[in-house]
Short mmCIF file of C-alpha atoms (C1' of nucleotides) in Angstrom, two decimals:
data_model
loop_
_atom_site.label_atom_id
_atom_site.label_comp_id
_atom_site.label_asym_id
_atom_site.label_seq_id
_atom_site.Cartn_x
_atom_site.Cartn_y
_atom_site.Cartn_z
CA MET A 18 20.36 -56.78 185.61
CA ARG A 19 22.42 -56.70 182.47
CA PRO A 20 20.65 -59.18 180.22
CA PHE A 21 22.05 -62.22 178.48
CA LYS A 22 22.52 -61.72 174.77
CA ARG A 23 22.68 -64.44 172.16
CA LYS A 24 24.50 -63.28 169.08
CA SER A 25 25.17 -66.81 167.90
CA ASP A 26 24.81 -70.37 169.10
CA CYS A 27 28.56 -70.76 169.33
CA PRO A 28 29.55 -72.50 172.59
CA ILE A 29 32.39 -70.08 173.18
CA HIS A 30 29.97 -67.20 172.88
CA PHE A 31 27.57 -68.89 175.28
CA ALA A 32 30.31 -69.38 177.84
CA ILE A 33 31.35 -65.76 177.53
CA GLU A 34 27.80 -64.60 178.14
CA ARG A 35 27.42 -66.83 181.18
CA PHE A 36 30.66 -66.27 183.04
CA GLY A 37 33.17 -64.66 180.70
CA ASP A 38 33.34 -61.34 182.43
CA ALA A 39 36.16 -60.07 184.56
CA TRP A 40 34.22 -59.52 187.77
CA THR A 41 32.21 -62.68 187.31
CA LEU A 42 35.32 -64.81 187.04
CA LEU A 43 36.77 -63.23 190.14
CA ILE A 44 33.63 -64.07 192.10
CA ILE A 45 33.78 -67.66 190.87
CA ARG A 46 37.41 -67.77 191.91
CA ASP A 47 36.47 -66.55 195.39
CA LEU A 48 33.78 -69.20 195.72
CA MET A 49 35.92 -71.95 194.31
CA PHE A 50 39.32 -71.42 195.84
CA PHE A 51 38.96 -69.07 198.76
CA GLY A 52 35.79 -70.30 200.38
CA ARG A 53 34.24 -66.88 200.23
CA SER A 54 30.48 -67.00 200.20
CA THR A 55 28.96 -63.78 201.50
CA TYR A 56 28.40 -60.40 199.97
CA GLY A 57 30.91 -58.81 202.27
CA GLU A 58 33.56 -61.40 201.60
CA PHE A 59 33.30 -60.75 197.89
CA LEU A 60 33.24 -57.03 198.42
CA TYR A 61 36.47 -56.87 200.36
CA ALA A 62 38.26 -59.53 198.37
CA GLY A 63 40.92 -57.17 197.12
CA GLU A 64 40.21 -56.04 193.57
CA GLY A 65 37.66 -53.50 194.76
CA ILE A 66 34.39 -54.38 193.10
CA ALA A 67 31.59 -51.82 193.40
CA THR A 68 28.41 -52.78 195.23
CA ASN A 69 26.16 -52.33 192.22
CA ILE A 70 28.43 -54.43 190.05
CA LEU A 71 28.67 -57.13 192.69
CA ALA A 72 24.90 -57.31 193.03
CA ASP A 73 24.50 -57.43 189.27
CA ARG A 74 27.01 -60.22 188.80
CA LEU A 75 25.63 -62.28 191.65
CA GLU A 76 22.18 -62.04 190.14
CA ARG A 77 23.46 -63.00 186.72
CA LEU A 78 25.27 -65.98 188.17
CA GLU A 79 22.15 -67.04 189.98
CA VAL A 80 19.86 -66.61 186.98
CA GLY A 81 22.38 -68.46 184.85
CA GLY A 82 22.32 -71.39 187.26
CA ILE A 83 25.96 -71.21 188.24
CA VAL A 84 25.41 -69.99 191.77
CA SER A 85 22.65 -70.56 194.28
CA LYS A 86 21.62 -68.18 197.00
CA GLY A 87 20.02 -68.78 200.34
CA PRO A 88 19.89 -67.53 203.92
CA ASP A 89 22.80 -68.37 206.15
CA PRO A 90 21.56 -71.12 208.51
CA GLU A 91 23.36 -69.46 211.41
CA ARG A 92 22.37 -65.90 210.63
CA PRO A 93 19.23 -65.89 208.47
CA SER A 94 19.49 -62.19 207.87
CA ARG A 95 22.63 -62.84 205.91
CA SER A 96 22.73 -64.56 202.54
CA ARG A 97 25.18 -67.17 201.45
CA TYR A 98 26.13 -67.99 197.92
CA ALA A 99 27.34 -71.34 196.67
CA LEU A 100 28.36 -72.98 193.44
CA THR A 101 25.78 -75.29 191.93
CA GLN A 102 26.84 -78.43 190.08
CA GLN A 103 26.94 -76.32 186.97
CA GLY A 104 29.24 -73.92 188.75
CA ILE A 105 31.49 -76.65 190.10
CA ASP A 106 31.83 -77.87 186.53
CA LEU A 107 33.71 -74.69 185.77
CA LEU A 108 36.60 -76.06 187.82
CA PRO A 109 38.52 -77.47 184.82
CA ILE A 110 38.39 -74.11 183.09
CA MET A 111 39.64 -72.30 186.17
CA LEU A 112 42.47 -74.77 186.66
CA ASP A 113 43.47 -74.44 183.02
CA MET A 114 43.55 -70.69 183.37
CA ILE A 115 45.68 -70.94 186.50
CA ALA A 116 48.03 -73.35 184.78
CA TRP A 117 48.35 -71.10 181.75
CA SER A 118 49.01 -67.99 183.80
CA GLY A 119 51.40 -69.94 185.99
CA GLU A 120 53.30 -70.75 182.84
CA TYR A 121 53.25 -67.37 181.13
CA ASP A 122 52.89 -64.70 183.80
CA PRO A 123 56.33 -63.85 185.18
CA GLY A 124 54.75 -62.10 188.13
CA THR A 125 52.17 -64.71 188.97
CA ALA A 126 51.08 -65.32 192.52
CA VAL A 127 50.70 -69.03 191.93
CA PRO A 128 53.34 -70.97 193.87
CA PRO A 129 55.72 -72.83 191.54
CA GLN A 130 55.01 -76.10 193.31
CA PHE A 131 51.33 -75.79 192.54
CA VAL A 132 52.01 -75.03 188.89
CA GLU A 133 54.19 -78.11 188.84
CA ARG A 134 51.64 -80.31 190.53
CA LEU A 135 49.05 -79.05 188.10
CA LYS A 136 51.20 -80.32 185.27
CA THR A 137 52.21 -83.68 186.66
CA ASP A 138 49.17 -84.54 188.71
CA ARG A 139 46.32 -82.68 187.13
CA VAL A 140 43.63 -85.32 187.50
CA ALA A 141 44.24 -85.78 191.20
CA VAL A 142 44.34 -82.07 191.90
CA GLU A 143 41.05 -81.60 190.14
CA ALA A 144 39.38 -84.54 191.88
CA GLU A 145 40.59 -83.28 195.22
CA ILE A 146 39.18 -79.81 194.84
CA ARG A 147 35.98 -81.06 193.30
CA GLU A 148 35.45 -83.38 196.23
CA ARG A 149 35.96 -80.53 198.63
CA LEU A 150 33.51 -78.33 196.75
CA VAL A 151 30.84 -80.99 196.58
CA SER A 152 31.16 -82.00 200.22
CA SER A 153 30.88 -78.43 201.44
CA GLY A 154 27.32 -78.76 200.22
CA GLN A 155 25.77 -77.30 203.32
CA PHE A 156 25.58 -74.08 201.39
CA LEU A 157 24.24 -75.68 198.25
CA ILE A 158 20.83 -74.22 198.82
CA ALA A 159 19.25 -75.07 195.51
CA PRO A 160 20.77 -78.32 194.24
CA ASP A 161 20.49 -78.89 190.52
CA ALA A 162 18.60 -82.14 190.76
CA PRO A 163 15.00 -81.09 191.40
CA MET B 5 45.51 -49.99 171.91
CA ARG B 6 43.60 -50.61 175.06
CA PRO B 7 46.37 -51.25 177.59
CA PHE B 8 46.87 -54.22 179.86
CA LYS B 9 45.99 -53.48 183.46
CA ARG B 10 47.29 -55.33 186.48
CA LYS B 11 44.98 -54.94 189.41
CA SER B 12 46.39 -57.97 191.20
CA ASP B 13 48.81 -60.81 190.59
CA CYS B 14 45.97 -63.30 190.62
CA PRO B 15 46.35 -65.79 187.75
CA ILE B 16 42.66 -65.58 186.90
CA HIS B 17 42.95 -61.85 186.60
CA PHE B 18 46.02 -62.20 184.40
CA ALA B 19 44.21 -64.59 182.09
CA ILE B 20 41.26 -62.22 181.85
CA GLU B 21 43.52 -59.36 180.87
CA ARG B 22 45.28 -61.44 178.24
CA PHE B 23 42.42 -63.14 176.49
CA GLY B 24 39.30 -62.91 178.66
CA ASP B 25 37.36 -60.63 176.42
CA ALA B 26 34.44 -61.56 174.24
CA TRP B 27 35.87 -60.52 170.89
CA THR B 28 39.31 -61.84 171.76
CA LEU B 29 37.97 -65.28 172.53
CA LEU B 30 36.04 -65.36 169.30
CA ILE B 31 39.20 -64.55 167.35
CA ILE B 32 41.05 -67.32 169.14
CA ARG B 33 38.20 -69.66 168.34
CA ASP B 34 38.45 -68.72 164.66
CA LEU B 35 42.19 -69.34 164.62
CA MET B 36 41.95 -72.56 166.58
CA PHE B 37 38.94 -74.32 165.16
CA PHE B 38 38.05 -72.71 161.88
CA GLY B 39 41.43 -72.15 160.33
CA ARG B 40 40.73 -68.49 159.82
CA SER B 41 43.88 -66.43 159.67
CA THR B 42 43.36 -63.18 157.81
CA TYR B 43 41.79 -59.89 158.71
CA GLY B 44 38.95 -60.42 156.30
CA GLU B 45 38.23 -63.92 157.53
CA PHE B 46 37.88 -62.64 161.08
CA LEU B 47 35.82 -59.71 159.94
CA TYR B 48 33.18 -61.74 158.16
CA ALA B 49 33.13 -64.58 160.66
CA GLY B 50 29.56 -64.01 161.63
CA GLU B 51 29.30 -62.12 164.90
CA GLY B 52 30.00 -58.84 163.18
CA ILE B 53 33.08 -57.37 164.80
CA ALA B 54 33.92 -53.77 163.93
CA THR B 55 37.17 -53.01 162.14
CA ASN B 56 38.58 -50.86 164.89
CA ILE B 57 37.81 -53.50 167.50
CA LEU B 58 39.32 -56.23 165.37
CA ALA B 59 42.51 -54.27 164.86
CA ASP B 60 42.71 -53.53 168.58
CA ARG B 61 42.22 -57.14 169.61
CA LEU B 62 44.69 -58.47 167.08
CA GLU B 63 47.27 -56.04 168.35
CA ARG B 64 46.61 -57.00 171.97
CA LEU B 65 46.92 -60.67 171.11
CA GLU B 66 50.18 -60.02 169.33
CA VAL B 67 51.64 -57.88 172.10
CA GLY B 68 50.53 -60.47 174.63
CA GLY B 69 52.38 -63.16 172.73
CA ILE B 70 49.35 -65.27 171.92
CA VAL B 71 49.31 -64.54 168.23
CA SER B 72 52.03 -63.82 165.70
CA LYS B 73 51.65 -61.78 162.58
CA GLY B 74 53.47 -61.88 159.30
CA PRO B 75 53.07 -61.40 155.57
CA ASP B 76 51.30 -64.12 153.65
CA PRO B 77 54.02 -66.00 151.72
CA GLU B 78 51.75 -66.17 148.71
CA ARG B 79 50.46 -62.61 148.82
CA PRO B 80 52.92 -60.46 150.75
CA SER B 81 50.56 -57.52 150.76
CA ARG B 82 48.23 -59.53 152.96
CA SER B 83 48.97 -60.38 156.57
CA ARG B 84 48.39 -63.72 158.20
CA TYR B 85 47.90 -64.35 161.88
CA ALA B 86 48.74 -67.54 163.71
CA LEU B 87 48.67 -68.89 167.21
CA THR B 88 52.02 -69.04 168.94
CA GLN B 89 52.87 -71.86 171.33
CA GLN B 90 51.41 -69.72 174.07
CA GLY B 91 48.25 -69.41 172.04
CA ILE B 92 48.03 -73.11 171.27
CA ASP B 93 48.28 -73.70 175.00
CA LEU B 94 44.87 -72.10 175.34
CA LEU B 95 43.41 -75.17 173.68
CA PRO B 96 42.48 -76.94 176.96
CA ILE B 97 40.57 -73.88 178.12
CA MET B 98 38.67 -73.63 174.87
CA LEU B 99 37.80 -77.31 174.91
CA ASP B 100 36.61 -77.04 178.50
CA MET B 101 34.40 -74.13 177.56
CA ILE B 102 32.97 -76.04 174.62
CA ALA B 103 32.33 -79.06 176.83
CA TRP B 104 30.64 -76.92 179.47
CA SER B 105 28.41 -75.15 176.98
CA GLY B 106 27.68 -78.42 175.26
CA GLU B 107 26.44 -79.65 178.60
CA TYR B 108 24.46 -76.63 179.73
CA ASP B 109 23.34 -74.74 176.65
CA PRO B 110 20.13 -76.25 175.34
CA GLY B 111 20.56 -74.43 172.05
CA THR B 112 24.22 -75.17 171.52
CA ALA B 113 25.62 -75.61 168.04
CA VAL B 114 28.04 -78.28 169.23
CA PRO B 115 27.09 -81.65 167.76
CA PRO B 116 26.08 -84.14 170.46
CA GLN B 117 28.63 -86.66 169.23
CA PHE B 118 31.42 -84.18 169.75
CA VAL B 119 30.24 -83.35 173.25
CA GLU B 120 30.21 -87.07 173.93
CA ARG B 121 33.65 -87.64 172.50
CA LEU B 122 34.92 -84.75 174.54
CA LYS B 123 33.74 -86.53 177.65
CA THR B 124 34.91 -90.05 176.88
CA ASP B 125 38.01 -89.33 174.86
CA ARG B 126 39.20 -85.93 175.93
CA VAL B 127 42.92 -86.61 175.88
CA ALA B 128 42.86 -87.92 172.32
CA VAL B 129 40.71 -85.09 171.04
CA GLU B 130 43.04 -82.55 172.53
CA ALA B 131 46.17 -84.26 171.21
CA GLU B 132 44.67 -84.47 167.78
CA ILE B 133 43.79 -80.81 167.52
CA ARG B 134 47.07 -79.73 169.06
CA GLU B 135 48.97 -81.78 166.53
CA ARG B 136 47.04 -80.17 163.73
CA LEU B 137 47.70 -76.70 165.09
CA VAL B 138 51.39 -77.29 165.55
CA SER B 139 51.90 -78.87 162.15
CA SER B 140 50.14 -76.04 160.36
CA GLY B 141 53.17 -74.08 161.43
CA GLN B 142 53.76 -72.52 158.04
CA PHE B 143 52.00 -69.53 159.44
CA LEU B 144 53.86 -69.55 162.71
CA ILE B 145 55.86 -66.50 161.76
CA ALA B 146 57.45 -65.78 165.08
CA PRO B 147 57.97 -69.08 166.91
CA ASP B 148 58.36 -68.79 170.66
CA ALA B 149 61.70 -70.55 170.79
CA PRO B 150 64.20 -67.88 169.77
"C1'" DC C 3 25.86 -56.27 207.23
"C1'" DT C 4 23.29 -56.88 202.76
"C1'" DG C 5 21.98 -54.94 199.56
"C1'" DT C 6 19.30 -50.69 196.26
"C1'" DA C 7 19.29 -46.49 194.01
"C1'" DT C 8 21.32 -42.58 191.78
"C1'" DC C 9 24.69 -39.81 189.84
"C1'" DC C 10 28.23 -39.19 186.61
"C1'" DT C 11 32.26 -40.14 183.99
"C1'" DT C 12 34.67 -42.71 180.81
"C1'" DA C 13 35.68 -46.10 177.64
"C1'" DG C 14 34.01 -49.72 174.75
"C1'" DG C 15 32.45 -50.26 170.49
"C1'" DG C 16 29.13 -49.63 166.26
"C1'" DA C 17 28.92 -46.98 161.85
"C1'" DT C 18 31.22 -44.97 158.44
"C1'" DA C 19 34.70 -42.78 155.73
"C1'" DC C 20 39.24 -42.90 154.22
"C1'" DT C 21 44.12 -44.57 152.97
"C1'" DG C 22 48.12 -47.69 151.24
"C1'" DC D 17 42.02 -56.46 150.70
"C1'" DA D 18 44.10 -54.69 155.10
"C1'" DG D 19 43.89 -51.76 157.91
"C1'" DT D 20 43.53 -46.45 160.20
"C1'" DA D 21 40.88 -42.58 161.76
"C1'" DT D 22 36.66 -40.21 163.50
"C1'" DC D 23 32.30 -39.62 165.13
"C1'" DC D 24 29.09 -40.52 168.36
"C1'" DC D 25 26.43 -42.90 171.55
"C1'" DT D 26 25.42 -46.24 174.76
"C1'" DA D 27 26.37 -48.83 178.72
"C1'" DA D 28 29.76 -50.40 182.07
"C1'" DG D 29 31.05 -49.26 186.25
"C1'" DG D 30 33.22 -46.19 190.14
"C1'" DA D 31 31.59 -43.17 194.03
"C1'" DT D 32 28.41 -42.28 197.21
"C1'" DA D 33 24.19 -42.12 199.70
"C1'" DC D 34 20.49 -44.56 201.47
"C1'" DA D 35 17.40 -48.51 203.19
"C1'" DG D 36 16.00 -53.06 205.45
#
DNA sequence: CTGTATCCTTAGGGATACTG
DNA sequence: CAGTATCCCTAAGGATACAG
């Protein structure tokens, strides 16, 4: 696995090391907004991530405490990944990024209504999604509270 | 300059392309929180960016509309960089990242009081910094409003 | 299907020298 | 001081094959 580096104790730098990588952010997006949670679902998500990269990023996310991994209750041979509390706490950042791109990317895929709702009703939108993420906890294999 | 790529019209992917790079985020941090605005100030900021990388990232930021560039009024031979409106709008993302790292990085440099204030008084903190950024507009060479 | 392992190419980026 | 230009090397990551 590509190791974590600590060039400084700057919080921005820490965040970058933990999740500030293109593929990593796309995986978090898949977990957070598209309900994807298996290797295959990430693999065929559209941007075309390579298997070695996917494995590397999943491991990094797990080691970093953002994602937990465990056997699928229904099919134990298959693994399922889920956001931990720490991962769910990335929601504000993701929503900010969506809002920003919704504002400045002419070709964005974000529906105008959602961009609008994000501006006028941000708190509710966030609470709503957070609630959904928390309550889908059946896949939260390794909860943060020990 | 390393070109912008568009693999998908996903807003997360757009954000990554625009500013989701380690060095880029550190430059934005310097502009936003440390009042750094010249080549030399970025260069000696601590993490040790190389000159070619710095030049590349500054150009990308400028082309992407996040940063504007212009001669220093006091020393026209020197350039000054400043956040545009689009750049200032990255403030929420940066604050979220700081808050998240403040929460989860045991060795963070963020003072505990600031982490706390970010939690209890987020709106005010953001408004305050935004105000400061906007009013330091003497360096806003190319304002967004034409 | 869920990964590991290997190969191989390219591009990111450090070091350094050079220019206006 | 504010960059530009080159060199060179490492590592990120695409393609593919293979294994449990």
